[in-house]
Structure formats: C-alpha cells, structure tokens
Coordinates of C-alpha atoms and ligand atoms in Angstrom, one line a residue:
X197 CA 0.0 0.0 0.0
X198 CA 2.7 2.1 0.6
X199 CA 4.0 2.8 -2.6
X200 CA 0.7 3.3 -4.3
X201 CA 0.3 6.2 -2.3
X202 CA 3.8 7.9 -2.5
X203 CA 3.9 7.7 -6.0
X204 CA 6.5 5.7 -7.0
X205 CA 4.9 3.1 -9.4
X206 CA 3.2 4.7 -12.8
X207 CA 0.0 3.4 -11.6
X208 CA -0.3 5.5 -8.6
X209 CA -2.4 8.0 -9.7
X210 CA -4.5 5.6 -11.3
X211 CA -5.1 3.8 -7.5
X212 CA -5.4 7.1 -6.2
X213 CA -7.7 7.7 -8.1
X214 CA -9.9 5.0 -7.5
X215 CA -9.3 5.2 -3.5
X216 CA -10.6 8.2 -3.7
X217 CA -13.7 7.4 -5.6
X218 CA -15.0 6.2 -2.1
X219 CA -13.0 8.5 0.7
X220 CA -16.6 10.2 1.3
X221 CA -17.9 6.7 2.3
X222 CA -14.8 5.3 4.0
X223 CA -14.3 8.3 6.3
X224 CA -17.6 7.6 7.8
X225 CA -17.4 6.2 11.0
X226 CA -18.1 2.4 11.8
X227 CA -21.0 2.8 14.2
X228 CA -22.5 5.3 12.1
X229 CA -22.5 2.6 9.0
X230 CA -23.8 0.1 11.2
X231 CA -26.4 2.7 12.1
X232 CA -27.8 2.4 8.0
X233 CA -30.0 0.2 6.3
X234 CA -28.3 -1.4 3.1
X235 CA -30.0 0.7 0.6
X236 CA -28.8 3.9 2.7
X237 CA -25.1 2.5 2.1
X238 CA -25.4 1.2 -1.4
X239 CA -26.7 4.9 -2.1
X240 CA -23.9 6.6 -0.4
X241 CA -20.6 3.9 -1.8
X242 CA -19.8 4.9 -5.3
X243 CA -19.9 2.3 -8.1
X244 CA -17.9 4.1 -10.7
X245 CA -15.2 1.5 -10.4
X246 CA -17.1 -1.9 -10.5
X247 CA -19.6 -0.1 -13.3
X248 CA -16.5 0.2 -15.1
X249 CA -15.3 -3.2 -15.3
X250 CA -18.6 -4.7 -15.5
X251 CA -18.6 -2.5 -18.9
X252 CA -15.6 -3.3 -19.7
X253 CA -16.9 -7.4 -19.7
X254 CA -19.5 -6.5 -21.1
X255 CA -18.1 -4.5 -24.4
X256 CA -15.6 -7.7 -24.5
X257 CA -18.4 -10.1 -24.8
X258 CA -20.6 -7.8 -26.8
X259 CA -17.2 -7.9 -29.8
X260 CA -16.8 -11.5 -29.1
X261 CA -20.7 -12.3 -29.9
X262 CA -20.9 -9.4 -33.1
X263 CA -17.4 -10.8 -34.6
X264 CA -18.7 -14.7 -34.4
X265 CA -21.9 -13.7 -35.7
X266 CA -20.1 -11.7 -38.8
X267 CA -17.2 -14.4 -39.3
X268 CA -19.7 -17.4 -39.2
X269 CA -22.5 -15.6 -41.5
X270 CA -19.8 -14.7 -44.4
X271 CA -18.9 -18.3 -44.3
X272 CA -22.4 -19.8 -43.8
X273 CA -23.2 -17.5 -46.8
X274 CA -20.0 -18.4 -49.0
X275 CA -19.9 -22.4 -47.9
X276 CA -24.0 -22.7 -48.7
X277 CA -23.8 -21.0 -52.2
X278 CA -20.6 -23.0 -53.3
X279 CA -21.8 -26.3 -52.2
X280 CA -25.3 -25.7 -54.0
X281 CA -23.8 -24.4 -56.9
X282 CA -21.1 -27.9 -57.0
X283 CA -24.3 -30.1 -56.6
X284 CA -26.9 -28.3 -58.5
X285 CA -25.1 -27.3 -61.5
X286 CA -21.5 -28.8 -61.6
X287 CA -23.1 -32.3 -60.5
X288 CA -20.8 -33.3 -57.9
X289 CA -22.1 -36.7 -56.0
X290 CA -20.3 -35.4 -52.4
X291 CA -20.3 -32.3 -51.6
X292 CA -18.8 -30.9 -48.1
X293 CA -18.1 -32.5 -45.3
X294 CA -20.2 -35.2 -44.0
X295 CA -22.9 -32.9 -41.1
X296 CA -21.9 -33.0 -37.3
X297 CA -24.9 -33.9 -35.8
X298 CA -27.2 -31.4 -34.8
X299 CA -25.5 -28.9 -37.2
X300 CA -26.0 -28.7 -41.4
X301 CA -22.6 -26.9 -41.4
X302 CA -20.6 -28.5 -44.4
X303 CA -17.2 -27.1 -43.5
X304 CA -14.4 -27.4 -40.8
X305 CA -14.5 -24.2 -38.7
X306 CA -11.1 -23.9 -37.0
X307 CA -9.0 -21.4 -34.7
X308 CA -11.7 -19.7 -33.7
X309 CA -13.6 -19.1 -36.9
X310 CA -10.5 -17.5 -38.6
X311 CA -9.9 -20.7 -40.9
X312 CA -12.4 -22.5 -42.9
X313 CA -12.4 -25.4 -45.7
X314 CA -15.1 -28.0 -47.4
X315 CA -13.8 -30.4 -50.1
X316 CA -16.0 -31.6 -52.4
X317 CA -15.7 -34.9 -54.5
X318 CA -17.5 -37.2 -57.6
X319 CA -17.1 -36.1 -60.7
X320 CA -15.9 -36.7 -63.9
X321 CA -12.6 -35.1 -64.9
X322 CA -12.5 -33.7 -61.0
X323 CA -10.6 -35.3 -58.2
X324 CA -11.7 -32.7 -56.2
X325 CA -12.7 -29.1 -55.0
X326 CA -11.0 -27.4 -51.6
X327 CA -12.3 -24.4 -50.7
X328 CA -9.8 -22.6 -48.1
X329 CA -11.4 -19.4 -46.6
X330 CA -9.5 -17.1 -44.1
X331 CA -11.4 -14.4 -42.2
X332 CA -10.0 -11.7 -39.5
X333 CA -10.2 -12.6 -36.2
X334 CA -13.0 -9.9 -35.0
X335 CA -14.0 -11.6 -32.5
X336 CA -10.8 -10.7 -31.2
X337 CA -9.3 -7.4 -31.6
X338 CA -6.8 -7.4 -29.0
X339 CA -5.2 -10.4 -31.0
X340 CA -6.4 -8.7 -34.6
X341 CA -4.2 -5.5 -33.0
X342 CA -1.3 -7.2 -32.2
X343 CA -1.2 -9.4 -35.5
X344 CA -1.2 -5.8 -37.1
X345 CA 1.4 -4.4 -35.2
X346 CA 4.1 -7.9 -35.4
X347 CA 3.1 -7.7 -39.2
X348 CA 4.9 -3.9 -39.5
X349 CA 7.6 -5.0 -37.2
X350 CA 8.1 -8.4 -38.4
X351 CA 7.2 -8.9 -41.8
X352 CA 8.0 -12.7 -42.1
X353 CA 5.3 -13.2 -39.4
X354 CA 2.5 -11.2 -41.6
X355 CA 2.7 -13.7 -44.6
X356 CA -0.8 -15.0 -44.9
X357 CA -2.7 -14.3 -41.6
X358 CA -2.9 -10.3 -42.1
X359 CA -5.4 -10.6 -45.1
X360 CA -8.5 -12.2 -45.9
X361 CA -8.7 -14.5 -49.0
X362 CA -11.0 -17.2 -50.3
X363 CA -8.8 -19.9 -52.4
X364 CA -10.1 -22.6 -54.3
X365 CA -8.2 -25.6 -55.5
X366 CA -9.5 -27.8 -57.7
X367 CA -7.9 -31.0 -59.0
X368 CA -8.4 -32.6 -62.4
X369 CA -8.1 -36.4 -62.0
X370 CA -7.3 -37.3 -66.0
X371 CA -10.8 -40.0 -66.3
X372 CA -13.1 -38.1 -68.6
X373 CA -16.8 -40.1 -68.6
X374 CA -18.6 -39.3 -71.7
X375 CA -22.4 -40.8 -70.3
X376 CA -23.3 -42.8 -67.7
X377 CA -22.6 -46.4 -69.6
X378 CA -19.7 -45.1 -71.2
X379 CA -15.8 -46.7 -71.0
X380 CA -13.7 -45.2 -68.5
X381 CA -9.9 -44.7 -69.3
X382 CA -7.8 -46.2 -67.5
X383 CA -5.0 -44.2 -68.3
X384 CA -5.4 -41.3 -66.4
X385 CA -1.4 -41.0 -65.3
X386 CA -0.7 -40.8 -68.4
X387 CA -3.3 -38.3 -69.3
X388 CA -2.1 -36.2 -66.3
X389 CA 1.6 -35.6 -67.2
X390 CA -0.3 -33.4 -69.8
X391 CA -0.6 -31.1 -66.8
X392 CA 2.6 -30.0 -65.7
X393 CA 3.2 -26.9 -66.5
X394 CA 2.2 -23.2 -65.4
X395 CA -0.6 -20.9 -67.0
X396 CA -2.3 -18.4 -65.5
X397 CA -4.4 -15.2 -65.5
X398 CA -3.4 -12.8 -62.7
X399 CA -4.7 -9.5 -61.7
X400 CA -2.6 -6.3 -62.4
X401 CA -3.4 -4.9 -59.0
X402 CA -1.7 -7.6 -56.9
X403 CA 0.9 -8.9 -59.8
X404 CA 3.6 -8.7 -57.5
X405 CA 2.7 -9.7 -54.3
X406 CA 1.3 -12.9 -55.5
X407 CA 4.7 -13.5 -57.8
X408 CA 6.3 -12.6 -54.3
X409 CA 4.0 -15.4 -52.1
X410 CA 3.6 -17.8 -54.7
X411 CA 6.9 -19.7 -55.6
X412 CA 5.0 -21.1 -58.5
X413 CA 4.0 -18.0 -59.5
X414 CA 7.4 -16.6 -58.9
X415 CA 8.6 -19.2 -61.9
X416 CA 6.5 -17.5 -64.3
X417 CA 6.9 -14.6 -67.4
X418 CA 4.3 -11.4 -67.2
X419 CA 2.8 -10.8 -70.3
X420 CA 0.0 -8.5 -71.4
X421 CA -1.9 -10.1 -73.9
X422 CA -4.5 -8.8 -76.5
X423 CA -7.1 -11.1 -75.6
X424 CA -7.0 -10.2 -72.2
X425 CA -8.7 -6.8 -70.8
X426 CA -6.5 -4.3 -69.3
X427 CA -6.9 -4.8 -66.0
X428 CA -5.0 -8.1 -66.3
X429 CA -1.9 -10.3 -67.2
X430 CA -0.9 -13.3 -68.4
X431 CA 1.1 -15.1 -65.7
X432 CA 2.8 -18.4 -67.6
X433 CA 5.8 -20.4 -67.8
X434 CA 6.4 -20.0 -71.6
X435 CA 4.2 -17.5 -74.0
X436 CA 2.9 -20.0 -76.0
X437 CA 0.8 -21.2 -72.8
X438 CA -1.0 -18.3 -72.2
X439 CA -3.8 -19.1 -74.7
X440 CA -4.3 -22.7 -73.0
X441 CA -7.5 -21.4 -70.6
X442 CA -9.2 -19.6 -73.9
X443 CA -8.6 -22.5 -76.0
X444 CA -10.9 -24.7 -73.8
X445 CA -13.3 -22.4 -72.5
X446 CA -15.7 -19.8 -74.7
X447 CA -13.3 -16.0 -75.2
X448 CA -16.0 -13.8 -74.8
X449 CA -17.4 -15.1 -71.1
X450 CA -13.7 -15.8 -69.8
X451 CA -13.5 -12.1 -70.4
X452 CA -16.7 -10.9 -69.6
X453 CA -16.2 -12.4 -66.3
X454 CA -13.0 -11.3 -65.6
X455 CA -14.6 -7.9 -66.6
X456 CA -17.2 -8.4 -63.8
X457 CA -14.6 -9.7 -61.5
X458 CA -12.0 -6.9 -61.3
X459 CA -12.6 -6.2 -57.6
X460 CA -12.9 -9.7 -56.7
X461 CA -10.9 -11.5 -58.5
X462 CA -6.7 -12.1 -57.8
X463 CA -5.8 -14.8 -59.9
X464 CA -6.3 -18.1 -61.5
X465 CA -3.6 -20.5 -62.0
X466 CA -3.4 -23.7 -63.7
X467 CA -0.2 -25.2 -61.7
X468 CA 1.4 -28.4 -60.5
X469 CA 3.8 -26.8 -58.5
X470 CA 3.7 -25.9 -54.5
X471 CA 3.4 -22.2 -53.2
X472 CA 6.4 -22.5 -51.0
X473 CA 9.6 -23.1 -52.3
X474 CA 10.8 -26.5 -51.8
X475 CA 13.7 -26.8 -49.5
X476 CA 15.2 -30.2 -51.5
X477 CA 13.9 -32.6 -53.5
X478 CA 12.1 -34.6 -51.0
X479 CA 10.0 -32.0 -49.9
X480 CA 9.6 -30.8 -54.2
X481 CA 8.5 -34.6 -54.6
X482 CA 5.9 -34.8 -51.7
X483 CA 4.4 -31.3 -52.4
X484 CA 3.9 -31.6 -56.4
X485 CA 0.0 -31.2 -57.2
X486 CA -1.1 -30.8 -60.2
X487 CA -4.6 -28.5 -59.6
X488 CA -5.9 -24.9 -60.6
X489 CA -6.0 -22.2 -58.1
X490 CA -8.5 -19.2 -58.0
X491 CA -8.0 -17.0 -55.5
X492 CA -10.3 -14.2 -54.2
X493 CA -11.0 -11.7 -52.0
X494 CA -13.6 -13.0 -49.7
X495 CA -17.1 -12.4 -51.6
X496 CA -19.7 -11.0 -49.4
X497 CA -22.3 -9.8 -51.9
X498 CA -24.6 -12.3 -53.5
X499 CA -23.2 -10.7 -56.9
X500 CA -19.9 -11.7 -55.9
X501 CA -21.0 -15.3 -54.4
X502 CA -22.4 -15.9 -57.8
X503 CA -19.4 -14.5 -60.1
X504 CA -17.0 -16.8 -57.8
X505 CA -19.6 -20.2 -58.7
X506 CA -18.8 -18.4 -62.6
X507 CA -15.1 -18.7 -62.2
X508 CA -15.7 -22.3 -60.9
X509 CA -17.4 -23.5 -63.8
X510 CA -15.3 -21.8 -65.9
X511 CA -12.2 -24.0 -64.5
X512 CA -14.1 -26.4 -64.4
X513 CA -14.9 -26.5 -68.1
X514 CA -11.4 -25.9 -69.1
X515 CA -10.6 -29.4 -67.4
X516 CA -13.7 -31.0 -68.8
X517 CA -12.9 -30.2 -72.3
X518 CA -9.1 -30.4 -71.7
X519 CA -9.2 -34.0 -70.1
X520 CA -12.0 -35.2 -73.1
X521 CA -9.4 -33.6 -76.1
X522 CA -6.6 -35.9 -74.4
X523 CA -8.8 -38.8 -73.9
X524 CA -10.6 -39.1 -77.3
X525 CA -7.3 -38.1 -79.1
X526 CA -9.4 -37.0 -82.3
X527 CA -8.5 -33.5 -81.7
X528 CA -5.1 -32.2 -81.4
X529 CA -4.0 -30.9 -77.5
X530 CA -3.5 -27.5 -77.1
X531 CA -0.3 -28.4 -74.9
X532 CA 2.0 -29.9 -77.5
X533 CA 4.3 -32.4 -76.7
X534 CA 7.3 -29.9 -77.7
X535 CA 5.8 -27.4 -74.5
X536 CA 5.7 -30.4 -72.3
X537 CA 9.4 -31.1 -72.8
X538 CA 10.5 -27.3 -72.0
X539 CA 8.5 -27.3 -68.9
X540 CA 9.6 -30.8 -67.8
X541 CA 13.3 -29.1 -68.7
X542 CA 12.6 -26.3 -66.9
X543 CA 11.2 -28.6 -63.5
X544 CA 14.5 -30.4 -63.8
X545 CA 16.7 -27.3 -63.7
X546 CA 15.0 -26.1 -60.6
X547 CA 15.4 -29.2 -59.2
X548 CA 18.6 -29.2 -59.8
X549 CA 19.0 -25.7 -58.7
X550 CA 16.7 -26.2 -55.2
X551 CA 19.0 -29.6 -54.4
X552 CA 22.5 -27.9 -54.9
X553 CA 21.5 -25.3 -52.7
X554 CA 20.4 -27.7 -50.2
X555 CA 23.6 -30.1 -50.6
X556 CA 25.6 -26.5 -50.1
X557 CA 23.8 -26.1 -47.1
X558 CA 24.2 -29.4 -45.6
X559 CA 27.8 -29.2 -46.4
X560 CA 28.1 -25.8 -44.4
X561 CA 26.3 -27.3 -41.4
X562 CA 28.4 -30.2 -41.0
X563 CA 31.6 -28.1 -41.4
X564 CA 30.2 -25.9 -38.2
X565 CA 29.1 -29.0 -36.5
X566 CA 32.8 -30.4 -37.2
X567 CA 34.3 -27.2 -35.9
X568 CA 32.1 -27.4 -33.1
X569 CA 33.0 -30.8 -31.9
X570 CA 37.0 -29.7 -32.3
X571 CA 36.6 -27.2 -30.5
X572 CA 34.9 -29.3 -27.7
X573 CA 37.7 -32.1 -27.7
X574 CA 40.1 -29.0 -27.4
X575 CA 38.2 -27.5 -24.7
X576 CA 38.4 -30.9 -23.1
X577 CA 42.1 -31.5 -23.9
X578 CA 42.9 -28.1 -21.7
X579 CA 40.8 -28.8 -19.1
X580 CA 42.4 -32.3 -18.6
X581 CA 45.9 -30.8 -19.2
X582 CA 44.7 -28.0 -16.3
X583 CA 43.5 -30.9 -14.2
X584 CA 46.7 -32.6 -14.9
X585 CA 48.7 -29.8 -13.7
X586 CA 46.6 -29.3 -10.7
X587 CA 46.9 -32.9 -9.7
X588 CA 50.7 -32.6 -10.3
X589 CA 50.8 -29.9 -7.7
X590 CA 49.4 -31.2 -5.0
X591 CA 51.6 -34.6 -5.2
X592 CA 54.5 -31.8 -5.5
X593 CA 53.4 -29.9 -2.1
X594 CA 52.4 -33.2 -0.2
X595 CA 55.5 -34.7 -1.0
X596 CA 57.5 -31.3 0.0
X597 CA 55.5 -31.9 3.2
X598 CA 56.1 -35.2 3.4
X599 CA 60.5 -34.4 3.3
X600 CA 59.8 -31.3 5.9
X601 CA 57.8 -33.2 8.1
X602 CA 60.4 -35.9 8.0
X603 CA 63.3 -33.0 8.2
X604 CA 61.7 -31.5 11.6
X605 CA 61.5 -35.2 13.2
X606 CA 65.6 -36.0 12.3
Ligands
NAG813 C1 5.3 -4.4 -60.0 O1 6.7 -4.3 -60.1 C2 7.2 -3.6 -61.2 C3 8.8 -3.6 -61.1 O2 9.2 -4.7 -60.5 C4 6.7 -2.2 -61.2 O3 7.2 -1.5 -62.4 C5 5.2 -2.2 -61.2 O4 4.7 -0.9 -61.1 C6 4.7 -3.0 -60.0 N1 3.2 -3.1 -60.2 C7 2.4 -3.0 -59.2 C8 1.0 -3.1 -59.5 O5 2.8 -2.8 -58.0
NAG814 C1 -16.1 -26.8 -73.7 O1 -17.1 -27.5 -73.3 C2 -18.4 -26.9 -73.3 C3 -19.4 -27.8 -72.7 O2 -19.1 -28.2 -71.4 C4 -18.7 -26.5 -74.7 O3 -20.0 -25.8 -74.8 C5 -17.6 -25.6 -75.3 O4 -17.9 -25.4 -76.6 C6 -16.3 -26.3 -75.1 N1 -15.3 -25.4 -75.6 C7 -14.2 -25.8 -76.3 C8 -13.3 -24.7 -76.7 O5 -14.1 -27.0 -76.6
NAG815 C1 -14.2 -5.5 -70.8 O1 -13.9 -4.1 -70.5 C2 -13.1 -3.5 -71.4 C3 -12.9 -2.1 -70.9 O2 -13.1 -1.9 -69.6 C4 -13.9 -3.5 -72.8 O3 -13.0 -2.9 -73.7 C5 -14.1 -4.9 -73.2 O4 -14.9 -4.9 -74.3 C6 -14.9 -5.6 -72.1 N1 -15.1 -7.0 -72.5 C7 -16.2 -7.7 -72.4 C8 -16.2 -9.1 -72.8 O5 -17.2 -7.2 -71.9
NAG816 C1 14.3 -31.7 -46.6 O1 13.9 -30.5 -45.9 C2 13.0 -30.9 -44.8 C3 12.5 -29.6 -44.2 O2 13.5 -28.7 -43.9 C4 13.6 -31.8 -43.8 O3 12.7 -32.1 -42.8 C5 14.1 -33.0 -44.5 O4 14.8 -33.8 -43.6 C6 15.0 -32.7 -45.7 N1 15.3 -33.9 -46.4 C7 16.5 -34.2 -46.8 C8 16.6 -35.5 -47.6 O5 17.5 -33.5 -46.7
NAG817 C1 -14.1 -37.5 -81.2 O1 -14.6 -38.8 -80.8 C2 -15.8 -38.7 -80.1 C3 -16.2 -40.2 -79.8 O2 -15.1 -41.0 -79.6 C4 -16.9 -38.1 -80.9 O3 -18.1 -38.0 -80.1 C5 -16.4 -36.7 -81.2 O4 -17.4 -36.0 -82.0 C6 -15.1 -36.7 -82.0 N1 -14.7 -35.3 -82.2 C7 -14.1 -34.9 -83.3 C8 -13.7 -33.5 -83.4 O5 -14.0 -35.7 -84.3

C-alpha cells in the first residue's frame, strides 16, 4: 500500500484515483454505517469503479458475440452457395463435409472461426474441389491489433494471416466419362503428365505480391496479352501457354467475367507446383500437385458469391474439355508435346537448382558441426591438461610436506 500512495509506481495516480472514488464513504465512522439500512449505504458507496469493469466485460463479450456472428455468416453464406452451386449445376455426388450432428454446417471451422475449408468430390474429370477461406479474427481485436502491429515489425510473421482471402483448389483427375454407360480410361497418369506446367491469369493490382507469395508463380513470365482486358496479365511459364485457358473455354465469357470480376478477382492458375519453395527434393517430390488455383477476395455480396460459382465452372470447363481432347485423341492438344518437354526441362533445372543449394547447405552445417566438436575435444584436452597440472601440484606440495615433516623429526 505504501507505494501506491507515494507515488513511486506509474499506476499511482491511477489507484489514487480510484481510492478516492469512495474517501466520502470510508471516512464515515463504523458505528454510524452500522447505524444504516443497506440501501442507505449502497446509495452513499460509489460504483464508478465496478460499473466500469462490469462495462468493460460487457463490451468484451458484446465484440466477441458481433465478430462470431459476422465471421460465421460470411462463411455460412460463402460455404451454402458453393456447395449448391457444386451439386446443383456442376453435378458433384459429395459435396462438403459429412454434417456434425445437430448442425448442417458442411465445413471445418477452425482457430476460432479464422480458418475454414469444405472439399467436395465425384465427378468426372474432377478429383476434387477445396475451398480454403480465411477471415479476420474480429471476434478478437486485441489479438487482430497485435497481428497488425508484429506484421509492420516483423514482416516474415504477416505472410498470410494479415489478409483475408478465399482460395479454391481444384484438381483434375485425367478420367473423362462421356455418359453414364460409357468406358472409362484407365490411363489417367498418363493423361495427367499433360498437366505440368504453369498458365495463368493474374490480376494487375496484386501482380507482385502474389509473384512474391507464390513460388510457382514466382517461376513464371508477365505478359499483357490482347485477348486479355487491361486490367489483367498473363502469368505463364512460356508464352505459347498463355492461350491454353481460352482455347478450352468460350473467349467472350472468360473475359466478360473477368470484366465483372476486377474487384474480386486475384488470380487463377493452372499449376502443379507448391506455393512455398521447396527446400530439397524430397519435400519438391511430396508437395507436387497438379490442380488450378482461383483465389479471391472473400465475396460477401450475393453478386460476388455468384461470379466466384462463374469462375468455378469456368475451371471447371477448361478441365472437362481439356481431359476429353486428351482422352478421345481425335482433336489435337492445345499443350504440344514440344511445351511439355520445355516445362519438364525447366522442373529439372529447378530441381537441380533447389538440391544444390540444399547439398551447399548441408555441407556448411556439418563443417560448423565439425568445428564445433574440435573445439569441444580442445576444450576438453585443456581442461584435462589443467586438471593434470593441478593434480601434479598437490603430489609436488604433499610430498615437500612429506621431506619437511620428516626433516623436523631428524
Ligand atoms: C510491379 O513491379 C514492377 C517492377 O518490379 C513495377 O514496375 C510495377 O509498377 C509494379 N506493379 C504494381 C501493381 O505494383
Ligand atoms: C467446352 O465444353 C463446353 C461444354 O461443357 C462446350 O460448350 C464448349 O464449346 C467447349 N469449348 C471448347 C473450346 O471446346
Ligand atoms: C471488358 O472491359 C473493357 C474495358 O473496360 C472493354 O473494352 C471490353 O470490351 C470488355 N469486355 C467484355 C467481354 O465485356
Ligand atoms: C528436406 O527438408 C525438410 C524440411 O527442412 C527436412 O525435414 C528433411 O529432412 C530434408 N530432407 C532431406 C533428404 O534433406
Ligand atoms: C471425337 O470422338 C468422339 C467419340 O469418340 C466423338 O463424339 C467426337 O465427335 C469426336 N470429335 C471430333 C472433333 O472428331
């Protein structure tokens, strides 16, 4: 108590100030308290204080409800147009994840309804459809604060978390069914190593941040194209990819939609390659997927819910009529045999790149944990030598002992 009232802690004023909130009622005399009925004394005692905190609860609960309520109704409202639009229109036979009981919510609602996915399966051409959404944290704004403030100080910890996206992966799974009663290929591995490579459409306003967060991006050439309108670029691994979306999907609504989509839209990428840049080859090998990436800002209007279900279909389409060409083989591939070498080149080269650089480093660490374990045994050696020397001492002084003790008795 003491040095809340002298003043030397910076709170002191602040517990002054509160002690003093009640000096009228706790100068009155016991017996003249005892004297009151308890509605005489809660009128006199004042209540700024506990009013205070109990607002202060209060407005914390009151945030935590209204950010819930808005994080859970964006994704209720994003999550229930998707999946009708993959079942309704696209056909897909599973759609979301199987109902918790008592709920109808389709998707996986995670760290505090800040990260939210479905995958949807059962169709031909499509292996399957993730949909990734990541929303603010509002029902938390002292943690939404202190994201924003780390993310100026420590920009490696921004990456992802400070922004809100909606990303949707879908994977083509080379077996194109014509009908029901039709033949299945078999050969769908082979049909998918028509795949590798990188095309996409990317929006001008975020070019280079995604070319910055997106190591297969990052491995691609910007190009403005004619066929594209202004507002966007092609993003692809060798010019003569950049017309493979139009060349399996109708011109005119790719770029309609794109049109409607400038706000919304950040890119689409047909891709087989991770979005972190492998470390070595194991982790290249285990993270290749071949899939197509479209990747939003979160849609809130039902304008925008409905143009993202458009860019679905559209990729959609472009692996429906892609996969068929390949299968059927009475039409000639866009991707020519000659592309698929240069990209397969150009994977190897990176490879080869990513693994010397990770040899390099392995090298390096084993040289410092060499040094390191020299300078131990050395460390060692001196301290043995010391002990040695020590040791040697002592025999020297008992034995001089020894001679003087034998000197006085003679
Ligand atoms: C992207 O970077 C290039 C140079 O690296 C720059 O000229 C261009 O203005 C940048 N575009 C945007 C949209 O930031
Ligand atoms: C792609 O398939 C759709 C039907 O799903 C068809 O209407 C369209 O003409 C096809 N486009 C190309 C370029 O083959
Ligand atoms: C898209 O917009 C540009 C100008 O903003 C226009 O020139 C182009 O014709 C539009 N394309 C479509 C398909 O509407
Ligand atoms: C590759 O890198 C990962 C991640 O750093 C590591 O766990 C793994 O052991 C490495 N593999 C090899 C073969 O070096
Ligand atoms: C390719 O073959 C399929 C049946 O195998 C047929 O339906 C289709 O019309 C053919 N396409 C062309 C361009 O010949």
């Amino acid at each position: 108590m003491s040095n809340v009232t002298n003043g030397t802690t910076p709170f002191a004023p602040f517990f002054k100030f509160i002690n003093d909130l009640n000096r009228n009622y706790t100068t009155i005399p016991y017996e003249e308290k005892m004297e009151m009925s308890v509605l005489q004394r809660v009128k006199l005692y004042n209540w700024t204080f506990e009013f205070f905190f109990i607002g202060v609860v209060v407005f914390i609960f009151v945030v935590y409800k209204i950010g819930t309520s808005v994080n859970v109704s964006r994704a209720d409202k994003l999550f229930d147009s998707i999946h009708a639009f993959l079942r309704d229109e696209l056909k897909f036979a599973r759609v979301g994840f199987t109902a918790q009981a008592g709920e109808n919510r389709l998707y996986m609602d995670q760290h505090m309804h800040t990260w939210l996915t479905s995958f949807s399966t059962g169709r031909s051409c499509i292996e399957g459809v993730n949909v990734h959404l990541h929303l603010f944290p509002r029902n938390n704004p002292l943690s939404m604060f202190l994201e924003n403030v780390m993310g100026w100080y420590f920009p490696i910890l921004a990456l992802d978390t400070d922004a809100e996206f909606c990303e949707i992966e879908i994977k083509p799974n080379g077996v194109y069914v014509g009908s029901e009663n039709a033949n299945v290929n078999s050969n769908s591995n082979e049909i998918l190593n028509n795949f590798k490579f990188i095309s996409s459409i990317v929006n001008k306003r975020v070019m280079n941040q995604s070319r910055h967060d997106n190591y297969y991006l990052a491995l691609t050439h910007t190009t403005e194209g004619e066929d594209l309108s202004n507002e966007y670029v092609h993003m692809s691994e060798m010019n003569q990819l950049n017309g493979f979306i139009t060349s399996y999907c109708k011109k005119d609504v790719l770029n309609n939609l794109l049109n409607q989509t400038v706000d919304l839209l950040e890119f689409i990428s047909f891709t087989d390659l991770p979005a972190d840049k492998p470390e070595n080859a194991s982790v290249w090998n285990a993270n290749k997927k071949i899939r197509c990436v479209i990747r939003t800002r979160v849609p809130t209007t039902d304008k925008e819910l409905e143009l993202l279900n458009q860019l679905i279909a559209l990729v959609v389409e472009v692996y429906d009529n892609f996969t068929r060409v390949l299968v059927q083989k009475n039409e000639s591939s866009f991707v020519t045999n000659d592309m698929l070498k240069k990209t397969n080149n150009m994977r190897a080269t990176e490879l080869a790149k990513i693994t010397k650089i990770a040899r390099e480093a392995a090298l390096e660490r084993e040289k410092e944990e060499k040094k390191e374990v020299e300078k131990e045994k050395r460390r060692n050696l001196k301290k043995t030598g010391e002990q040695e020397k020590i040791d040697q001492k002592m025999k020297e002084k008992r034995e001089r002992r020894q001679r003087n003790k034998q000197k006085v008795r003679m």
